Backbone as JSON, one array per atom type, in Angstrom:
{
  "sequence": "XXXXXXXXXXXXXXXXXXXXXXXXXXXXXXXXXXXXXXXXXXXXXXXXXXXXXXXXXXXXXXXXXXXXXXXXXXXXXXXXXXXXXXXXXXXXXXXXXXXXXXXXXXXXXXXXXXXXXXXXXXXXXXXXXXXXXXXXXXXXXXXXXXXXXXXXXXXXXXXXXXXXXXXXXXXXXXXXXXXXXXXXXXXXXXXXXXXXXXXXXXXXXXXXXXXXXXXXXXXXXXXXXXXXXXXXXXXXXXXXXXXXXXXXXXXXXXXXXXXXXXXXXXXXXXXXXXXXXXXXXXXXXXXXXXXX",
  "N": [[49.54, -126.3, 54.45], [51.21, -125.89, 57.66], [53.82, -128.05, 58.86], [53.27, -129.94, 61.7], [55.23, -131.32, 63.07], [58.67, -131.06, 64.05], [62.13, -131.22, 63.26], [65.3, -130.88, 64.62], [68.75, -130.31, 64.12], [71.84, -130.46, 65.75], [75.25, -129.72, 66.43], [77.02, -131.24, 68.82], [79.62, -131.97, 69.71], [82.98, -132.3, 68.35], [82.68, -134.02, 65.41], [80.34, -135.25, 66.23], [76.76, -135.47, 66.25], [73.57, -134.17, 67.21], [70.17, -134.94, 67.39], [67.04, -133.46, 67.61], [63.73, -134.2, 67.96], [60.79, -132.65, 67.66], [57.56, -132.86, 68.53], [54.42, -131.69, 67.56], [51.97, -130.05, 69.61], [48.86, -131.53, 70.55], [45.96, -130.79, 68.62], [43.54, -128.33, 69.49], [40.46, -129.2, 71.0], [37.66, -129.34, 68.91], [34.91, -127.04, 68.87], [31.89, -127.98, 70.38], [29.26, -129.14, 68.46], [25.95, -128.07, 68.06], [23.48, -130.22, 69.22], [22.3, -132.34, 66.79], [19.38, -133.35, 65.25], [18.64, -136.67, 65.84], [19.77, -138.95, 63.44], [19.0, -141.52, 61.35], [21.27, -143.93, 60.93], [22.86, -146.48, 59.23], [24.52, -149.56, 60.02], [26.37, -150.22, 58.09], [27.01, -147.77, 56.9], [28.26, -146.54, 59.01], [30.46, -148.21, 59.29], [31.76, -147.73, 56.88], [32.44, -145.05, 57.16], [34.2, -145.22, 59.3], [36.23, -146.72, 58.11], [37.05, -144.91, 56.14], [38.0, -142.85, 57.75], [40.1, -144.18, 59.01], [41.72, -144.67, 56.82], [42.38, -142.05, 56.08], [43.83, -141.31, 58.35], [45.98, -143.11, 58.23], [47.06, -142.28, 55.82], [47.9, -139.71, 56.49], [49.82, -140.3, 58.46], [51.61, -141.73, 56.88], [52.46, -139.73, 55.15], [53.71, -138.04, 57.01], [55.78, -139.73, 57.93], [57.18, -140.03, 55.55], [58.06, -137.43, 55.07], [59.59, -137.13, 57.37], [61.53, -139.1, 56.93], [62.73, -138.02, 54.66], [63.85, -135.71, 55.74], [65.59, -136.87, 57.56], [67.31, -138.15, 55.79], [68.46, -135.93, 54.55], [69.78, -134.83, 56.75], [71.58, -136.87, 57.3], [73.11, -136.79, 54.96], [74.21, -134.23, 55.22], [75.69, -134.64, 57.54], [77.46, -136.58, 56.61], [78.85, -135.08, 54.69], [80.02, -133.18, 56.35], [81.62, -134.83, 57.93], [83.32, -135.77, 55.93], [84.56, -133.34, 55.22], [85.8, -132.74, 57.65], [87.54, -134.91, 57.87], [89.13, -134.43, 55.62], [90.25, -131.96, 56.34], [91.61, -132.74, 58.64], [93.44, -134.55, 57.56], [94.9, -132.84, 55.85], [95.93, -131.02, 57.72], [97.45, -132.78, 59.24], [99.32, -133.66, 57.36], [100.59, -131.19, 56.83], [101.67, -130.63, 59.35], [103.37, -132.84, 59.65], [105.13, -132.31, 57.56], [106.2, -129.87, 58.45], [107.41, -130.76, 60.81], [109.32, -132.5, 59.74], [110.86, -130.64, 58.33], [111.71, -129.05, 60.48], [113.16, -130.94, 61.94], [115.2, -131.49, 60.14], [116.41, -128.96, 60.0], [117.18, -128.69, 62.69], [119.0, -130.81, 62.94], [120.91, -129.94, 61.1], [121.69, -127.58, 62.38], [122.71, -128.62, 64.78], [124.83, -130.1, 63.74], [126.38, -128.03, 62.7], [126.96, -126.66, 65.09], [128.42, -128.62, 66.43], [130.64, -128.82, 64.73], [131.7, -126.23, 64.99], [132.24, -126.27, 67.73], [134.15, -128.26, 67.82], [136.21, -127.04, 66.33], [136.67, -124.9, 68.07], [137.56, -126.24, 70.38], [139.9, -127.36, 69.38], [141.33, -125.0, 68.86], [141.52, -124.05, 71.51], [143.08, -126.04, 72.64], [145.45, -125.71, 71.19], [146.09, -123.11, 72.03], [146.46, -123.62, 74.74], [148.72, -125.27, 74.7], [150.58, -123.47, 73.59], [150.55, -121.56, 75.62], [151.51, -123.04, 77.8], [154.07, -123.54, 76.87], [155.08, -120.92, 76.71], [154.87, -120.26, 79.4], [156.72, -122.01, 80.55], [159.05, -121.04, 79.38], [159.09, -118.47, 80.48], [159.33, -119.15, 83.17], [161.86, -120.35, 83.2], [163.4, -118.14, 82.44], [162.93, -116.46, 84.61], [164.04, -117.92, 86.7], [166.75, -117.85, 85.92], [167.17, -115.11, 86.1], [166.74, -114.77, 88.83], [168.86, -116.18, 89.91], [171.01, -114.65, 88.94], [170.3, -112.24, 90.12], [170.54, -112.88, 92.82], [173.28, -113.19, 93.15], [174.09, -110.62, 92.44], [172.73, -109.25, 94.41], [174.04, -110.02, 96.78], [176.54, -108.87, 96.32], [175.78, -106.18, 96.19], [174.83, -105.81, 98.78], [177.17, -106.08, 100.24], [178.59, -103.84, 99.31], [176.9, -101.84, 100.23], [177.12, -102.19, 103.0], [179.78, -101.43, 103.37], [179.57, -98.76, 102.62], [177.87, -97.88, 104.64], [179.5, -98.11, 106.9], [181.47, -96.21, 106.29], [179.8, -94.0, 106.27], [178.97, -93.91, 108.96], [181.39, -93.29, 110.24], [181.83, -90.78, 109.13], [179.62, -89.48, 110.17], [180.23, -89.51, 112.9], [182.46, -87.81, 112.92], [181.26, -85.43, 112.02], [179.42, -85.07, 114.09], [181.13, -84.58, 116.26], [182.32, -82.19, 115.42], [180.07, -80.56, 115.32], [179.39, -80.62, 118.01], [181.45, -79.18, 119.17], [180.97, -76.7, 117.97], [178.44, -76.17, 119.04], [179.03, -75.94, 121.76], [180.65, -73.66, 121.73], [178.8, -71.83, 120.76], [176.94, -71.88, 122.85], [178.44, -70.71, 124.89], [178.83, -68.16, 123.77], [176.16, -67.35, 123.62], [175.52, -67.31, 126.34], [177.14, -65.22, 127.29], [176.07, -63.14, 125.77], [173.47, -63.13, 126.73], [173.89, -62.36, 129.38], [174.94, -59.76, 129.03], [172.77, -58.65, 127.76], [170.89, -58.82, 129.79], [172.0, -57.03, 131.63], [171.84, -54.68, 130.14], [169.08, -54.51, 129.92], [168.31, -54.1, 132.59], [169.51, -51.62, 133.04], [168.12, -50.06, 131.17], [165.57, -50.27, 132.21], [165.87, -48.87, 134.61], [166.43, -46.33, 133.59], [164.03, -45.84, 132.28], [162.31, -45.77, 134.47], [163.23, -43.45, 135.76], [162.62, -41.54, 133.83], [159.84, -41.81, 133.77], [159.23, -41.01, 136.37], [160.04, -38.33, 136.3], [158.3, -37.39, 134.31], [155.87, -37.81, 135.61], [156.11, -36.0, 137.72], [156.14, -33.59, 136.28], [153.59, -33.68, 135.14], [152.01, -33.64, 137.43], [152.58, -31.07, 138.43], [151.54, -29.54, 136.35], [148.85, -30.25, 136.55], [148.26, -29.24, 139.11], [148.62, -26.5, 138.67], [146.64, -26.06, 136.77], [144.41, -26.65, 138.31], [144.52, -24.63, 140.25], [144.17, -22.41, 138.59], [141.58, -22.91, 137.7], [140.21, -22.74, 140.12], [140.56, -20.02, 140.71], [139.18, -18.92, 138.56], [136.64, -19.87, 139.12], [136.13, -18.59, 141.55], [136.03, -15.94, 140.7], [133.82, -16.07, 139.03], [131.85, -16.74, 140.9], [131.88, -14.46, 142.48], [131.04, -12.58, 140.62], [128.48, -13.54, 140.11], [127.35, -13.18, 142.63], [127.41, -10.39, 142.81], [125.63, -9.77, 140.77], [123.32, -10.88, 141.83], [122.99, -9.28, 144.12], [122.56, -6.76, 142.96], [120.23, -7.32, 141.6], [118.53, -7.87, 143.72], [118.46, -5.36, 144.95], [117.28, -3.79, 142.95], [114.82, -5.08, 142.85], [113.79, -4.46, 145.38], [113.56, -1.7, 145.11], [111.61, -1.52, 143.12], [109.5, -2.69, 144.47], [109.13, -0.81, 146.47], [108.34, 1.38, 144.95], [105.93, 0.42, 143.99], [104.55, 0.19, 146.4], [104.38, 2.86, 147.15], [102.75, 3.82, 145.15], [100.44, 2.43, 145.79], [99.86, 3.57, 148.27], [99.28, 6.17, 147.51], [97.0, 5.73, 146.01], [95.32, 4.8, 148.0], [95.05, 7.07, 149.56], [93.69, 8.76, 147.77], [91.36, 7.3, 147.52], [90.4, 7.54, 150.1], [89.88, 10.3, 150.21], [87.89, 10.46, 148.28], [85.93, 8.94, 149.51], [85.4, 10.47, 151.76], [84.37, 12.73, 150.52], [82.05, 11.66, 149.42], [80.66, 11.06, 151.75], [80.23, 13.63, 152.74], [78.61, 14.67, 150.71], [76.41, 13.05, 150.98], [75.55, 13.77, 153.54], [74.9, 16.41, 153.07], [72.78, 16.15, 151.32], [70.95, 14.9, 153.01], [70.5, 16.89, 154.84], [69.28, 18.76, 153.2], [66.98, 17.47, 152.46], [65.77, 17.16, 154.91], [65.28, 19.81, 155.68], [63.5, 20.59, 153.77]],
  "CA": [[49.52, -126.15, 55.91], [52.53, -126.11, 58.27], [54.03, -129.38, 59.43], [53.31, -129.79, 63.15], [56.4, -132.0, 63.63], [59.91, -130.33, 63.7], [63.36, -131.95, 63.57], [66.44, -129.96, 64.72], [70.07, -130.96, 64.16], [72.8, -129.61, 66.48], [76.55, -130.37, 66.62], [77.38, -131.16, 70.23], [81.08, -132.04, 69.82], [83.62, -132.48, 67.05], [82.4, -135.34, 64.85], [79.11, -135.81, 66.78], [75.55, -134.71, 65.97], [72.44, -134.41, 68.1], [68.9, -134.7, 66.71], [65.89, -133.23, 68.48], [62.45, -134.34, 67.25], [59.77, -131.94, 68.42], [56.22, -133.21, 68.04], [53.49, -130.6, 67.86], [50.93, -130.33, 70.6], [47.58, -131.93, 69.91], [45.07, -129.67, 68.29], [42.46, -128.1, 70.47], [39.19, -129.9, 70.68], [36.73, -128.43, 68.21], [33.7, -126.73, 69.65], [30.78, -128.94, 70.21], [28.15, -128.69, 67.62], [24.64, -128.28, 68.72], [22.96, -131.56, 68.89], [21.39, -132.43, 65.62], [18.35, -134.37, 65.46], [19.16, -138.0, 65.52], [19.46, -139.47, 62.11], [19.05, -142.98, 61.3], [22.38, -144.43, 60.13], [22.95, -147.94, 59.28], [25.82, -150.11, 60.44], [27.29, -150.2, 56.94], [27.52, -146.4, 56.74], [29.23, -146.3, 60.1], [31.67, -148.96, 58.97], [32.45, -147.04, 55.79], [33.04, -143.82, 57.72], [35.37, -145.61, 60.1], [37.29, -147.1, 57.18], [37.58, -143.69, 55.52], [38.81, -142.14, 58.77], [41.34, -144.93, 59.2], [42.56, -144.45, 55.64], [42.94, -140.69, 56.18], [44.87, -141.31, 59.41], [47.15, -143.81, 57.71], [47.67, -141.43, 54.8], [48.63, -138.63, 57.19], [51.02, -140.86, 59.09], [52.56, -142.06, 55.82], [53.07, -138.45, 54.72], [54.64, -137.59, 58.07], [56.95, -140.59, 57.92], [57.96, -139.74, 54.35], [58.77, -136.16, 55.32], [60.61, -137.38, 58.4], [62.62, -139.85, 56.28], [63.46, -137.09, 53.79], [64.67, -134.85, 56.6], [66.7, -137.68, 58.1], [68.3, -138.36, 54.72], [69.2, -134.68, 54.4], [70.68, -134.7, 57.91], [72.67, -137.83, 57.13], [73.99, -136.26, 53.92], [74.98, -133.11, 55.8], [76.67, -135.2, 58.47], [78.53, -137.21, 55.83], [79.68, -134.01, 54.11], [80.83, -132.58, 57.43], [82.66, -135.8, 58.28], [84.33, -135.75, 54.87], [85.34, -132.1, 55.36], [86.66, -132.87, 58.83], [88.64, -135.85, 57.56], [90.06, -133.74, 54.7], [90.99, -130.95, 57.13], [92.55, -133.45, 59.53], [94.54, -135.09, 56.75], [95.75, -131.73, 55.41], [96.67, -130.52, 58.89], [98.45, -133.78, 59.62], [100.4, -133.61, 56.37], [101.36, -129.95, 57.04], [102.46, -130.79, 60.58], [104.46, -133.78, 59.39], [106.12, -131.61, 56.74], [106.9, -128.92, 59.31], [108.27, -131.52, 61.71], [110.48, -132.96, 58.98], [111.73, -129.47, 58.08], [112.31, -128.66, 61.76], [114.17, -131.94, 62.3], [116.35, -131.28, 59.26], [117.11, -127.74, 60.44], [117.83, -128.95, 63.98], [120.18, -131.64, 62.7], [121.93, -129.1, 60.47], [122.19, -126.67, 63.42], [123.56, -129.4, 65.69], [126.07, -130.42, 63.02], [127.18, -126.81, 62.66], [127.45, -126.39, 66.45], [129.47, -129.6, 66.73], [131.84, -128.45, 63.98], [132.28, -125.04, 65.63], [132.78, -126.67, 69.03], [135.39, -128.99, 67.56], [137.23, -126.03, 65.98], [137.0, -124.14, 69.28], [138.38, -127.08, 71.26], [141.24, -127.45, 68.79], [142.01, -123.73, 69.13], [141.84, -123.99, 72.93], [144.21, -126.95, 72.89], [146.66, -125.06, 70.68], [146.41, -121.99, 72.92], [146.99, -124.17, 75.99], [150.1, -125.71, 74.45], [151.42, -122.27, 73.46], [150.65, -120.93, 76.94], [152.42, -123.84, 78.62], [155.44, -123.31, 76.38], [155.49, -119.58, 77.15], [155.04, -120.31, 80.86], [157.99, -122.67, 80.84], [160.12, -120.11, 79.01], [159.13, -117.4, 81.49], [159.84, -119.73, 84.42], [163.31, -120.51, 83.05], [164.02, -116.81, 82.45], [162.85, -115.94, 85.97], [165.05, -118.62, 87.51], [168.06, -117.3, 85.58], [167.26, -113.76, 86.68], [166.86, -114.89, 90.28], [170.24, -116.56, 90.22], [171.86, -113.47, 88.71], [169.93, -111.23, 91.12], [171.07, -113.27, 94.13], [174.7, -112.83, 93.18], [174.17, -109.16, 92.43], [172.26, -108.77, 95.71], [175.12, -110.18, 97.76], [177.56, -107.86, 96.05], [175.23, -104.87, 96.57], [174.78, -105.75, 100.25], [178.54, -105.83, 100.72], [178.91, -102.44, 99.03], [176.1, -101.0, 101.13], [177.72, -102.26, 104.34], [180.98, -100.58, 103.36], [179.13, -97.36, 102.62], [177.33, -97.57, 105.95], [180.62, -97.89, 107.81], [182.03, -94.89, 105.97], [178.83, -92.99, 106.7], [179.02, -93.81, 110.43], [182.6, -92.54, 110.6], [181.6, -89.38, 108.77], [178.65, -88.95, 111.14], [180.95, -89.26, 114.16], [183.26, -86.59, 112.75], [180.35, -84.28, 111.96], [178.84, -84.87, 115.42], [182.15, -83.95, 117.11], [182.46, -80.79, 115.0], [178.87, -79.84, 115.77], [179.43, -80.48, 119.47], [182.34, -78.04, 119.45], [180.27, -75.47, 117.6], [177.35, -75.93, 120.0], [179.62, -75.44, 123.01], [181.06, -72.27, 121.5], [177.59, -71.01, 120.66], [176.35, -71.74, 124.18], [179.23, -69.7, 125.62], [178.49, -66.84, 123.22], [174.8, -67.01, 124.03], [175.51, -66.98, 127.76], [177.68, -63.86, 127.46], [175.11, -62.2, 125.21], [172.32, -63.04, 127.63], [174.28, -61.56, 130.55], [175.01, -58.35, 128.62], [171.39, -58.2, 127.49], [170.23, -58.62, 131.09], [172.49, -55.78, 132.19], [171.25, -53.56, 129.39], [167.67, -54.43, 130.26], [168.19, -53.47, 133.92], [169.85, -50.21, 132.88], [167.02, -49.4, 130.46], [164.44, -50.18, 133.14], [166.13, -47.75, 135.53], [166.26, -45.08, 132.84], [162.59, -45.64, 132.06], [161.7, -45.37, 135.74], [163.56, -42.04, 135.98], [161.82, -40.74, 132.89], [158.44, -41.83, 134.22], [159.11, -40.2, 137.57], [160.11, -36.94, 135.86], [157.04, -37.06, 133.63], [154.81, -37.73, 136.61], [156.25, -34.72, 138.43], [155.7, -32.52, 135.39], [152.13, -33.73, 135.0], [151.41, -33.2, 138.69], [152.67, -29.61, 138.48], [150.57, -28.99, 135.4], [147.51, -30.46, 137.1], [148.08, -28.29, 140.21], [148.43, -25.17, 138.1], [145.31, -25.98, 136.13], [143.41, -26.61, 139.38], [144.54, -23.28, 140.83], [143.54, -21.5, 137.62], [140.14, -23.18, 137.71], [139.66, -22.2, 141.36], [140.47, -18.57, 140.56], [138.07, -18.62, 137.64], [135.38, -20.15, 139.83], [135.91, -17.52, 142.53], [135.6, -14.74, 139.97], [132.44, -16.29, 138.58], [130.97, -16.67, 142.08], [131.81, -13.05, 142.85], [130.2, -11.91, 139.61], [127.09, -13.98, 140.33], [126.87, -12.51, 143.85], [127.14, -8.99, 142.48], [124.39, -9.72, 140.0], [122.21, -11.16, 142.75], [122.79, -8.09, 144.97], [121.93, -5.7, 142.16], [118.85, -7.74, 141.31], [117.76, -7.7, 144.96], [118.26, -3.91, 145.13], [116.28, -3.36, 141.96], [113.51, -5.63, 143.23], [113.31, -3.67, 146.52], [113.15, -0.39, 144.6], [110.33, -1.69, 142.43], [108.47, -2.93, 145.5], [108.89, 0.47, 147.14], [107.55, 2.19, 144.02], [104.56, -0.12, 143.96], [103.91, 0.54, 147.68], [104.07, 4.29, 147.08], [101.56, 3.96, 144.29], [99.29, 1.92, 146.56], [99.53, 4.56, 149.3], [98.61, 7.28, 146.84], [95.65, 5.29, 145.64], [94.52, 4.73, 149.23], [94.71, 8.46, 149.94], [92.65, 9.22, 146.85], [90.11, 6.61, 147.87], [89.9, 8.13, 151.35], [89.31, 11.61, 149.86], [86.62, 10.22, 147.56], [84.97, 8.45, 150.49], [84.98, 11.62, 152.57], [83.51, 13.58, 149.67], [80.75, 11.0, 149.32], [79.95, 11.24, 153.03], [79.79, 15.03, 152.81], [77.48, 14.85, 149.8], [75.23, 12.37, 151.54], [75.07, 14.58, 154.66], [74.26, 17.61, 152.51], [71.49, 15.73, 150.77], [70.05, 14.64, 154.14], [70.1, 18.2, 155.4], [68.36, 19.4, 152.26], [65.69, 16.77, 152.53], [65.15, 17.42, 156.22], [64.81, 21.19, 155.69], [62.35, 20.67, 152.87]],
  "C": [[50.88, -126.48, 56.48], [52.58, -127.49, 58.88], [54.11, -129.25, 60.94], [54.54, -130.42, 63.78], [57.66, -131.3, 63.13], [61.1, -131.16, 64.15], [64.51, -130.95, 63.53], [67.73, -130.76, 64.85], [71.08, -130.0, 64.78], [74.09, -130.38, 66.7], [77.0, -130.16, 68.06], [78.89, -131.13, 70.41], [81.64, -132.31, 68.44], [83.38, -133.91, 66.56], [81.13, -135.98, 65.38], [77.93, -134.91, 66.51], [74.46, -135.12, 66.94], [71.16, -134.02, 67.37], [67.82, -134.54, 67.76], [64.63, -133.3, 67.62], [61.39, -133.74, 68.14], [58.42, -132.24, 67.78], [55.27, -132.12, 68.49], [52.46, -131.04, 68.88], [49.64, -130.76, 69.89], [46.68, -130.73, 69.69], [43.97, -129.55, 69.33], [41.18, -128.81, 70.02], [38.23, -128.94, 70.0], [35.5, -128.17, 69.07], [32.58, -127.74, 69.34], [29.67, -128.33, 69.36], [26.84, -128.89, 68.39], [24.07, -129.64, 68.3], [21.96, -131.5, 67.74], [20.34, -133.51, 65.89], [18.88, -135.73, 65.06], [18.7, -138.47, 64.15], [19.63, -140.98, 62.13], [20.15, -143.39, 60.34], [22.45, -145.93, 60.31], [24.34, -148.34, 59.72], [26.81, -150.08, 59.3], [27.88, -148.81, 56.75], [28.56, -146.09, 57.82], [30.54, -147.0, 59.8], [32.46, -148.26, 57.88], [33.14, -145.76, 56.3], [34.28, -144.14, 58.53], [36.53, -145.99, 59.2], [37.91, -145.86, 56.53], [38.46, -142.91, 56.5], [40.14, -142.84, 58.99], [42.29, -144.7, 58.04], [43.19, -143.05, 55.69], [44.06, -140.64, 57.22], [46.14, -141.96, 58.91], [47.87, -142.97, 56.66], [48.49, -140.3, 55.45], [49.91, -139.15, 57.83], [52.07, -141.2, 58.05], [53.26, -140.8, 55.32], [54.1, -137.95, 55.75], [55.92, -138.42, 58.06], [57.83, -140.31, 56.71], [58.76, -138.45, 54.54], [59.89, -136.36, 56.34], [61.82, -138.11, 57.82], [63.44, -138.93, 55.38], [64.38, -136.19, 54.62], [65.86, -135.62, 57.17], [67.77, -137.91, 57.04], [69.13, -137.1, 54.5], [70.22, -134.5, 55.54], [71.86, -135.63, 57.76], [73.65, -137.35, 56.07], [74.86, -135.12, 54.46], [76.05, -133.62, 56.75], [77.83, -135.85, 57.73], [79.46, -136.16, 55.23], [80.6, -133.4, 55.17], [81.95, -133.52, 57.85], [83.76, -135.82, 57.23], [85.21, -134.5, 54.98], [86.3, -132.18, 56.55], [87.83, -133.78, 58.55], [89.65, -135.21, 56.62], [90.91, -132.73, 55.47], [92.03, -131.61, 58.03], [93.73, -133.98, 58.74], [95.49, -133.98, 56.3], [96.59, -131.19, 56.56], [97.78, -131.48, 59.29], [99.63, -133.75, 58.66], [101.27, -132.36, 56.57], [102.24, -130.06, 58.27], [103.64, -131.73, 60.36], [105.56, -133.12, 58.56], [106.93, -130.62, 57.57], [107.86, -129.63, 60.26], [109.52, -132.01, 60.99], [111.45, -131.81, 58.72], [112.45, -129.05, 59.36], [113.42, -129.63, 62.16], [115.42, -131.75, 61.44], [117.15, -130.05, 59.69], [117.84, -127.97, 61.75], [119.09, -129.79, 63.81], [121.3, -130.83, 62.06], [122.55, -128.15, 61.49], [123.12, -127.39, 64.38], [124.89, -129.76, 65.03], [126.99, -129.21, 62.98], [127.79, -126.5, 64.02], [128.59, -127.34, 66.8], [130.77, -129.25, 66.02], [132.52, -127.24, 64.62], [132.9, -125.39, 66.97], [134.1, -127.41, 68.86], [136.53, -128.02, 67.22], [137.66, -125.25, 67.22], [137.89, -124.96, 70.21], [139.79, -127.24, 70.71], [142.02, -126.16, 69.03], [142.42, -123.6, 70.59], [143.04, -124.87, 73.25], [145.52, -126.33, 72.39], [147.09, -123.91, 71.59], [147.01, -122.5, 74.22], [148.44, -124.61, 75.82], [151.05, -124.52, 74.35], [151.63, -121.62, 74.82], [151.6, -121.71, 77.85], [153.86, -123.63, 78.19], [155.96, -121.95, 76.85], [155.73, -119.55, 78.66], [156.37, -120.95, 81.24], [159.16, -121.75, 80.52], [160.25, -119.0, 80.05], [159.71, -117.92, 82.79], [161.36, -119.87, 84.35], [164.01, -119.15, 83.13], [164.03, -116.24, 83.86], [163.89, -116.61, 86.86], [166.45, -118.09, 87.22], [168.24, -115.91, 86.2], [167.42, -113.82, 88.19], [168.28, -115.27, 90.68], [171.17, -115.36, 90.07], [171.59, -112.41, 89.78], [170.48, -111.59, 92.49], [172.54, -112.9, 94.24], [174.88, -111.32, 93.24], [173.74, -108.6, 93.79], [173.34, -108.89, 96.77], [176.19, -109.12, 97.58], [177.08, -106.47, 96.48], [175.17, -104.72, 98.09], [176.16, -105.44, 100.82], [178.93, -104.37, 100.51], [178.16, -101.51, 99.98], [176.64, -101.02, 102.54], [178.96, -101.39, 104.43], [180.6, -99.11, 103.41], [178.58, -96.95, 103.97], [178.44, -97.32, 106.97], [181.24, -96.53, 107.58], [181.1, -93.78, 106.46], [178.84, -92.81, 108.22], [180.25, -93.03, 110.88], [182.43, -91.06, 110.3], [180.64, -88.72, 109.76], [179.33, -88.64, 112.46], [181.77, -87.98, 114.07], [182.36, -85.35, 112.77], [179.76, -83.99, 113.33], [179.83, -84.17, 116.34], [182.3, -82.47, 116.75], [181.26, -79.97, 115.46], [178.86, -79.64, 117.28], [180.31, -79.3, 119.87], [181.64, -76.72, 119.14], [179.17, -75.14, 118.59], [177.89, -75.39, 121.31], [180.01, -73.98, 122.88], [179.83, -71.35, 121.44], [176.92, -70.83, 122.01], [177.09, -70.7, 125.0], [178.89, -68.3, 125.12], [177.09, -66.4, 123.67], [174.73, -66.61, 125.5], [176.01, -65.56, 127.98], [176.7, -62.82, 126.92], [173.91, -62.03, 126.13], [172.65, -62.21, 128.86], [174.32, -60.07, 130.19], [173.61, -57.81, 128.35], [170.64, -57.96, 128.79], [170.68, -57.31, 131.73], [171.89, -54.58, 131.48], [169.77, -53.4, 129.74], [167.46, -53.74, 131.61], [168.46, -51.97, 133.82], [168.7, -49.45, 132.21], [165.8, -49.27, 131.37], [164.63, -49.02, 134.12], [165.93, -46.41, 134.83], [164.77, -44.79, 132.61], [161.89, -45.2, 133.34], [161.96, -43.89, 136.01], [162.72, -41.13, 135.08], [160.37, -40.67, 133.34], [158.24, -40.96, 135.45], [159.12, -38.71, 137.2], [158.81, -36.51, 135.18], [155.89, -36.94, 134.61], [154.87, -36.41, 137.38], [155.74, -33.57, 137.57], [154.17, -32.5, 135.28], [151.44, -33.28, 136.27], [151.44, -31.68, 138.82], [151.65, -28.96, 137.55], [149.15, -29.11, 135.95], [147.24, -29.46, 138.24], [147.82, -26.9, 139.67], [147.05, -25.03, 137.48], [144.22, -25.93, 137.19], [143.35, -25.22, 140.02], [143.86, -22.28, 139.9], [142.03, -21.67, 137.64], [139.5, -22.63, 138.98], [139.51, -20.68, 141.29], [139.3, -18.18, 139.67], [136.73, -18.85, 138.32], [135.07, -19.05, 140.85], [135.42, -16.26, 141.85], [134.15, -14.88, 139.51], [131.46, -16.18, 139.74], [130.79, -15.21, 142.51], [130.89, -12.29, 141.9], [128.74, -12.26, 139.82], [126.51, -13.29, 141.56], [126.54, -11.05, 143.58], [125.83, -8.86, 141.7], [123.18, -9.96, 140.89], [121.91, -9.93, 143.64], [122.09, -6.98, 144.2], [120.48, -6.04, 141.86], [117.98, -7.55, 142.55], [117.46, -6.22, 145.2], [117.19, -3.4, 144.18], [114.9, -3.84, 142.35], [112.92, -4.83, 144.4], [112.82, -2.3, 146.07], [111.79, -0.49, 143.91], [109.21, -1.9, 143.43], [108.11, -1.6, 146.21], [108.03, 1.38, 146.26], [106.1, 1.73, 144.01], [103.83, 0.23, 145.25], [103.52, 2.02, 147.71], [102.83, 4.54, 146.25], [100.32, 3.51, 145.03], [98.88, 2.93, 147.61], [98.77, 5.73, 148.68], [97.18, 6.92, 146.49], [94.74, 5.22, 146.87], [94.1, 6.14, 149.68], [93.59, 8.99, 149.06], [91.31, 8.58, 147.2], [89.51, 7.19, 149.14], [89.24, 9.49, 151.07], [87.96, 11.43, 149.19], [85.56, 9.77, 148.54], [84.44, 9.6, 151.35], [84.04, 12.53, 151.78], [82.11, 12.97, 149.55], [79.95, 11.17, 150.6], [79.42, 12.67, 153.15], [78.57, 15.25, 151.92], [76.22, 14.21, 150.37], [74.66, 13.16, 152.71], [74.33, 15.83, 154.14], [72.89, 17.26, 151.96], [70.49, 15.49, 151.89], [69.56, 15.95, 154.74], [69.08, 18.87, 154.5], [66.99, 18.75, 152.36], [64.99, 17.06, 153.86], [64.58, 18.86, 156.29], [63.59, 21.36, 154.8], [61.14, 20.07, 153.56]]
}
């Protein structure tokens, strides 16, 4: 039969265990038996039955406690094993970390030693470069001072030469200016005479052009008059021709009208004759009818 009592083990945190003891619910009450006829039992039988029931109860409780103790021992063994495994894992991890830390410290110290050595070499190189630079700077400064001294003397000499050249240049400029002034005066006189002659020629040419224009205007006016007279003659001839055509057309129209009137008169005469003939026939018919 199944054990009504259950024990559960659960790990709540690292290194800690939790035990849950679940006790089964009490069994349902058995159905009541139909009342049996009362039997006569003695006090001794009742006492024996009670003792047997007590023994069975104690036996059941002893079995339960034994099973419970066995389960507890198993749980304790499992807990001990887990604690041992945890302690082994912690020790191994601690040893590995310590080894890594030692290796890291050794590497860091070696790296720092290397950096310090390189920094020392760099500082020594910088110091040497600084000394060389200062030496070169001093040499350059001395050379510049020498050049400045030489340049100052040379500059004074050059300034003196330039002043002399400027004086010579000013004298030359004065001479050139005087020569140019003479040339300009001569050119102005020449230009004045040329302008006067040009003005005279321009006036003469204007007069000649006016005469030519006047002559051309006269010629054109004569040509225009002649062309107008010719056009008037041509127009008169055309008007005369048109009038003649109109007169002939009017004459022809009158002749045609006269012909048409003559035809109408003839037709009227014929109609009158026909009318008279009809009247005569009608009178003759009346006379015939009256005589009959």
